[in-house]
Coordinates of C-alpha atoms and ligand atoms in Angstrom, one line a residue:
M1 CA 80.7 70.0 102.5
T2 CA 80.2 70.9 106.2
D3 CA 79.3 68.3 108.8
N4 CA 76.0 70.0 109.7
F5 CA 73.7 72.7 108.4
T6 CA 74.5 75.2 111.1
A7 CA 78.0 75.9 109.6
L8 CA 76.4 76.8 106.2
F9 CA 73.5 78.7 107.8
N10 CA 75.9 80.8 109.8
T11 CA 77.4 82.2 106.6
Y12 CA 74.1 83.9 105.8
S13 CA 72.6 87.1 107.3
W14 CA 68.9 87.2 107.8
E15 CA 68.7 90.9 106.9
E16 CA 70.8 90.7 103.8
T17 CA 68.9 87.7 102.6
R18 CA 65.6 89.4 103.2
Q19 CA 66.7 92.6 101.3
S20 CA 68.0 90.6 98.4
I21 CA 64.6 88.9 98.0
Y22 CA 62.7 92.2 98.1
D23 CA 65.2 93.7 95.6
K24 CA 64.3 91.2 92.9
T25 CA 62.9 92.7 89.7
A26 CA 60.5 91.6 87.0
L27 CA 63.5 90.8 84.9
D28 CA 64.8 88.4 87.5
V29 CA 61.4 86.7 87.7
E30 CA 61.3 86.3 83.9
H31 CA 64.8 84.9 83.9
A32 CA 63.8 82.4 86.6
L33 CA 60.7 81.3 84.7
G34 CA 62.8 80.8 81.5
N35 CA 65.4 78.6 83.2
N36 CA 65.2 74.9 83.0
R37 CA 67.0 74.2 86.3
R38 CA 66.4 76.9 88.8
T39 CA 68.9 78.1 91.3
L40 CA 68.4 79.5 94.8
E41 CA 68.6 83.0 93.3
D42 CA 65.8 82.1 90.9
F43 CA 63.8 80.8 93.9
K44 CA 64.3 84.2 95.6
A45 CA 62.9 85.9 92.5
L46 CA 59.9 83.5 92.4
I47 CA 58.9 84.2 96.0
S48 CA 59.6 88.0 95.8
P49 CA 56.8 90.6 95.5
A50 CA 58.0 91.2 91.9
A51 CA 56.7 87.7 91.0
A52 CA 53.1 88.5 92.0
P53 CA 51.9 89.5 88.5
Y54 CA 53.4 86.2 87.1
L55 CA 51.3 84.0 89.3
E56 CA 49.2 82.5 86.5
Q57 CA 52.3 81.6 84.5
M58 CA 53.9 80.1 87.6
A59 CA 50.8 78.1 88.4
Q60 CA 50.6 76.6 84.8
L61 CA 54.3 75.6 84.9
S62 CA 54.0 74.2 88.4
R63 CA 50.9 72.2 87.3
Q64 CA 52.8 70.7 84.2
I65 CA 55.8 69.7 86.3
T66 CA 53.7 68.1 89.0
L67 CA 51.6 66.2 86.6
R68 CA 54.7 64.9 84.7
R69 CA 56.5 63.8 87.9
F70 CA 53.6 62.7 90.2
G71 CA 50.6 62.0 87.9
K72 CA 47.0 62.6 89.0
V73 CA 47.2 61.0 92.4
M74 CA 47.0 62.5 95.9
Q75 CA 48.5 60.8 99.0
L76 CA 46.2 61.0 102.0
Y77 CA 47.4 60.8 105.6
V78 CA 45.9 61.3 109.0
P79 CA 47.4 62.5 112.2
L80 CA 47.1 60.4 115.3
Y81 CA 47.7 62.6 118.4
L82 CA 49.2 60.4 121.1
S83 CA 49.8 63.0 123.8
N84 CA 49.2 66.7 124.6
E85 CA 51.8 66.7 127.4
C86 CA 54.6 69.1 126.7
N87 CA 57.6 70.5 128.7
N88 CA 58.1 73.5 126.4
I89 CA 56.7 76.9 126.2
C90 CA 55.9 77.8 122.6
T91 CA 53.9 81.1 122.2
Y92 CA 51.7 79.7 119.3
C93 CA 50.7 76.3 120.6
G94 CA 47.7 75.0 122.6
F95 CA 49.9 72.3 124.2
S96 CA 52.4 74.9 125.6
L97 CA 53.4 74.1 129.2
D98 CA 52.0 77.4 130.5
N99 CA 48.5 76.6 129.1
K100 CA 46.7 75.2 132.2
V101 CA 44.6 72.3 130.7
R102 CA 44.2 68.7 131.5
R103 CA 47.0 66.6 129.9
K104 CA 46.6 63.2 128.4
T105 CA 48.8 60.5 126.9
L106 CA 47.1 57.5 125.3
S107 CA 47.5 54.1 126.7
P108 CA 48.1 51.1 124.4
M109 CA 44.4 50.2 124.7
E110 CA 43.3 53.7 123.8
I111 CA 45.7 53.8 120.9
M112 CA 44.1 50.7 119.5
Q113 CA 40.6 52.3 119.9
E114 CA 41.8 55.2 117.8
V115 CA 43.4 52.9 115.3
A116 CA 40.1 51.1 114.8
V117 CA 38.4 54.3 113.7
L118 CA 41.3 55.3 111.4
K119 CA 41.2 51.9 109.7
E120 CA 37.4 52.2 109.3
M121 CA 38.1 55.5 107.5
G122 CA 40.4 53.6 105.1
Y123 CA 43.8 54.9 106.2
D124 CA 47.0 53.0 105.6
H125 CA 49.3 56.0 106.4
V126 CA 49.3 57.5 109.9
L127 CA 51.3 60.5 111.3
L128 CA 52.0 60.1 115.0
V129 CA 52.0 63.4 116.9
T130 CA 53.0 64.3 120.5
G131 CA 54.1 67.3 122.5
E132 CA 57.7 67.2 123.8
A133 CA 57.4 65.5 127.2
N134 CA 60.6 63.5 127.5
Q135 CA 59.6 61.8 130.8
T136 CA 56.4 60.4 129.3
V137 CA 56.6 60.2 125.5
H138 CA 60.2 59.0 124.9
T139 CA 62.0 56.6 122.7
E140 CA 60.8 53.6 124.8
Y141 CA 57.1 54.8 124.4
F142 CA 57.6 55.3 120.7
K143 CA 59.1 51.8 120.3
K144 CA 56.0 50.3 122.0
V145 CA 53.7 52.4 119.8
L146 CA 55.5 51.3 116.6
E147 CA 55.2 47.7 117.6
L148 CA 51.5 48.2 118.1
L149 CA 50.8 50.0 114.9
R150 CA 53.1 48.3 112.4
P151 CA 50.7 45.4 111.6
H152 CA 48.0 48.0 110.9
F153 CA 49.6 50.6 108.7
A154 CA 51.8 50.4 105.6
L155 CA 53.4 53.7 106.4
I156 CA 54.1 55.4 109.8
S157 CA 55.3 59.0 110.0
M158 CA 56.2 60.8 113.2
E159 CA 56.1 64.4 114.3
V160 CA 57.5 64.4 117.9
Q161 CA 60.4 66.1 119.7
P162 CA 63.8 66.0 117.9
L163 CA 65.7 62.9 119.0
N164 CA 69.3 61.8 118.9
K165 CA 70.7 59.9 115.9
E166 CA 70.9 56.7 118.0
D167 CA 67.1 57.0 118.9
Y168 CA 66.2 57.3 115.2
E169 CA 68.4 54.3 114.5
E170 CA 66.4 52.3 117.0
L171 CA 63.0 53.4 115.7
I172 CA 63.6 53.0 111.9
P173 CA 63.9 49.2 111.9
L174 CA 60.7 49.1 113.9
G175 CA 58.7 50.7 111.1
L176 CA 59.4 54.4 111.4
N177 CA 59.4 55.6 107.8
T178 CA 59.2 59.4 107.8
V179 CA 60.0 62.1 110.4
L180 CA 58.7 65.7 110.2
V181 CA 60.6 68.4 111.9
Y182 CA 59.7 72.0 111.3
Q183 CA 62.2 74.7 112.2
E184 CA 59.2 77.0 112.9
T185 CA 61.4 80.0 112.0
Y186 CA 65.0 80.4 110.9
H187 CA 65.1 83.9 112.5
R188 CA 67.4 83.1 115.4
E189 CA 66.4 86.0 117.7
D190 CA 62.7 85.5 117.1
Y191 CA 63.0 81.8 117.5
K192 CA 64.2 82.5 121.1
K193 CA 61.2 84.8 121.7
H194 CA 58.7 82.1 120.6
H195 CA 60.5 79.3 122.5
P196 CA 61.5 80.8 125.9
K197 CA 61.5 77.6 127.9
G198 CA 62.3 73.9 127.4
K199 CA 64.5 71.9 125.2
K200 CA 63.0 73.4 122.1
S201 CA 64.6 76.8 122.9
N202 CA 67.9 75.3 121.7
F203 CA 67.9 76.6 118.1
E204 CA 70.9 74.7 116.9
Y205 CA 69.7 71.3 118.2
R206 CA 66.5 71.7 116.2
L207 CA 68.4 73.1 113.2
E208 CA 70.6 70.0 113.1
T209 CA 67.8 67.4 113.5
P210 CA 67.6 66.8 109.8
D211 CA 71.3 66.1 109.8
R212 CA 70.8 63.5 112.5
L213 CA 68.0 62.0 110.5
G214 CA 70.1 61.9 107.4
K215 CA 72.9 60.2 109.2
A216 CA 70.4 57.7 110.6
E217 CA 69.3 57.1 107.0
V218 CA 65.6 57.7 107.5
H219 CA 63.5 57.0 104.4
K220 CA 61.9 60.5 104.2
M221 CA 61.9 63.7 106.2
G222 CA 59.7 66.7 106.2
L223 CA 60.7 70.3 106.6
G224 CA 58.9 73.6 107.0
V225 CA 58.3 76.8 108.9
L226 CA 55.3 78.1 110.8
I227 CA 54.1 80.8 108.5
G228 CA 53.2 83.9 110.4
L229 CA 56.0 84.0 112.9
E230 CA 58.4 86.0 110.7
D231 CA 58.8 87.2 107.2
W232 CA 57.6 84.2 105.2
R233 CA 59.7 84.9 102.1
T234 CA 63.0 84.9 104.1
D235 CA 61.9 81.9 106.1
S236 CA 61.0 80.0 102.9
F237 CA 64.4 80.9 101.4
F238 CA 66.2 79.3 104.3
T239 CA 63.9 76.3 104.0
A240 CA 64.9 75.9 100.4
L241 CA 68.6 76.4 101.3
H242 CA 68.2 73.7 104.0
L243 CA 66.5 71.3 101.5
S244 CA 69.2 71.8 98.9
Y245 CA 71.9 71.1 101.4
L246 CA 70.2 68.0 102.7
E247 CA 69.4 66.6 99.2
K248 CA 73.1 66.8 98.2
K249 CA 74.4 65.4 101.5
Y250 CA 71.8 62.7 102.2
W251 CA 70.8 61.7 98.7
K252 CA 69.2 58.4 99.7
T253 CA 66.5 60.2 101.7
R254 CA 63.4 61.7 100.2
Y255 CA 62.0 65.0 101.2
S256 CA 58.6 66.8 101.8
L257 CA 57.7 70.3 102.6
S258 CA 54.6 71.7 104.4
F259 CA 53.3 75.2 104.7
P260 CA 51.4 75.5 108.0
R261 CA 49.9 79.0 108.5
L262 CA 49.4 80.0 112.1
R263 CA 46.0 78.9 113.3
P264 CA 43.9 80.0 116.3
F265 CA 44.3 78.0 119.5
S266 CA 43.2 78.4 123.1
G267 CA 45.5 81.2 124.3
G268 CA 46.0 82.7 120.9
L269 CA 49.0 84.4 119.2
E270 CA 48.2 86.8 116.4
P271 CA 50.4 86.3 113.4
K272 CA 53.2 88.9 113.1
V273 CA 53.0 88.5 109.3
E274 CA 49.8 87.8 107.4
M275 CA 50.1 85.6 104.3
S276 CA 47.3 85.8 101.8
D277 CA 45.9 82.9 99.9
R278 CA 47.5 84.2 96.7
E279 CA 50.9 84.4 98.4
L280 CA 50.6 80.8 99.6
V281 CA 49.8 79.7 96.0
Q282 CA 52.9 81.7 94.9
L283 CA 55.0 79.9 97.5
I284 CA 53.8 76.5 96.6
C285 CA 54.4 77.1 92.9
A286 CA 57.8 78.6 93.6
Y287 CA 58.9 75.4 95.5
R288 CA 57.7 73.2 92.7
L289 CA 59.5 75.3 90.0
F290 CA 62.6 75.1 92.2
N291 CA 62.5 71.4 93.0
E292 CA 60.6 68.9 90.8
E293 CA 61.1 66.0 93.2
V294 CA 60.0 67.3 96.6
E295 CA 56.6 66.2 97.9
L296 CA 54.4 69.2 98.9
S297 CA 51.8 68.7 101.6
I298 CA 48.8 70.7 102.7
S299 CA 46.9 70.1 106.0
T300 CA 43.4 70.6 107.2
R301 CA 44.5 74.0 108.7
E302 CA 43.6 75.4 105.3
S303 CA 40.0 76.1 104.2
I304 CA 37.9 73.9 102.0
V305 CA 37.9 76.4 99.2
F306 CA 41.7 76.9 99.3
R307 CA 42.4 73.1 99.5
D308 CA 40.1 72.4 96.6
H309 CA 41.8 75.0 94.4
I310 CA 45.3 74.1 95.2
I311 CA 45.0 70.5 94.0
G312 CA 46.6 70.3 90.6
L313 CA 49.0 73.1 91.2
G314 CA 51.8 71.4 93.0
I315 CA 50.5 69.6 96.1
T316 CA 51.1 65.9 96.3
S317 CA 49.7 64.9 99.7
M318 CA 47.0 66.1 102.1
S319 CA 45.5 65.2 105.4
A320 CA 41.8 64.6 105.8
G321 CA 39.4 64.0 108.6
S322 CA 42.0 65.2 111.1
K323 CA 41.6 65.6 114.9
T324 CA 44.4 67.5 116.6
N325 CA 43.7 66.2 120.2
P326 CA 44.8 63.0 121.8
G327 CA 41.9 60.5 121.7
G328 CA 40.1 62.8 119.3
Y329 CA 38.7 60.0 117.1
A330 CA 37.2 57.7 119.7
V331 CA 38.6 57.9 123.2
E332 CA 38.1 61.5 124.3
P333 CA 36.8 63.7 121.5
E334 CA 36.7 66.8 123.8
S335 CA 40.3 66.8 125.0
L336 CA 42.5 69.9 124.2
E337 CA 43.3 70.3 120.5
Q338 CA 46.6 71.7 119.4
F339 CA 45.0 74.1 116.9
E340 CA 41.6 74.5 115.2
I341 CA 41.2 72.8 111.9
S342 CA 39.5 74.5 108.9
D343 CA 38.5 71.7 106.6
E344 CA 36.3 69.3 108.6
R345 CA 35.3 67.0 105.7
T346 CA 35.5 63.2 106.1
P347 CA 38.2 61.3 104.2
G348 CA 35.3 59.9 102.1
E349 CA 34.2 63.4 101.1
I350 CA 37.8 64.3 100.2
E351 CA 38.1 61.2 98.1
T352 CA 34.9 62.1 96.2
M353 CA 36.1 65.7 95.7
L354 CA 39.4 64.3 94.3
K355 CA 37.6 61.9 92.0
E356 CA 35.5 64.8 90.6
K357 CA 38.8 66.6 89.8
G358 CA 40.1 63.5 88.0
Y359 CA 42.4 62.5 90.9
E360 CA 42.9 59.3 92.6
A361 CA 43.3 59.1 96.4
V362 CA 46.3 57.0 97.5
W363 CA 46.1 55.7 101.0
K364 CA 49.7 54.7 101.3
D365 CA 53.2 55.7 100.1
W366 CA 54.3 55.7 96.5
D367 CA 57.2 53.3 96.5
Q368 CA 55.4 50.5 98.4
G369 CA 53.1 49.6 95.6
L370 CA 50.8 52.6 94.9
V371 CA 47.9 50.5 96.2
C372 CA 44.7 52.5 95.9
K373 CA 41.6 51.9 98.0
Ligands
LIG401 S1 54.7 73.3 119.4 FE1 55.4 71.3 120.1 S2 56.9 71.8 121.6 FE2 55.8 73.7 121.3 S3 54.3 73.6 122.9 FE3 53.4 72.8 121.1 S4 53.6 70.6 121.3 FE4 55.0 71.6 122.7

């Protein structure tokens, strides 16, 4: 096995991969549905246009597998935006360097004000989010934040700039449990167009972040692409390829996937590719049929109707009551948000909705005791 994913990735052509997905037939889909263990070729069939008429069958199978493996529980998490400072230009993000807005990084006292609100909501799992501003929000800042938060949360996840293996090795003993790093798109040329300036424009450095995390032995990592930047089927295939590679190589680590669809933000980028709700359901079911272990997560980007309907089909974790701006819960509710959210219900309302569907809300991670509120 190669030392990092880039070597494997470079053996694939985007265009040939895309074509092979669109060439899949009804027979390929039926074959994939009939298999017990599904290959990457089966996954291609399940995300192909040819699978659209099989959505009901895919949804039923996905539901059975998810219930068998995860039961009727839903993990709830909440993002805590620490900073909207960012040195990168990303064409789709409100925090982009060229977006002329007031910047803010929370001080320790402000962080604790936000924490008080999150604890009041019942949370035991927090996802720390920042832009990529290496002079302000760096490993030393993260160390201080982890020290502050550790006594208050059973589970701390992070979605910040990609770091070096040594940085992760410093943060993990301080309580960092999960790191999310989305490739945004696996289309190398389009990646460059959407990330013209800053450290993030280095495609390979980002692509190899999961390898650095695996080598640092992080407990869990989250992968995904930003749906709307490029052909979602091809991007999802590469995500599945990446996941398979990582699972084999870093088998002690657990994995999760997210499906963020491009949302409006101040400055706005129109999606190049629209993905319908039906297609998102198809994708979620396809991932579940392909991989029975992976955790599948849905954020408040999606609408209330969609989120309520997707429960029971494959999703195992969701955010609730989210604010996407630093200080959004207590300190500075009007600061710049990264993107608009769609589902504005409180965590209590989400918990009630889950109960009505026969599900139990879990406010912390599975393996640390499955303690419910
Ligand atoms: S996506 Fe991340 S790196 Fe890009 S502008 Fe937004 S916060 Fe910065």
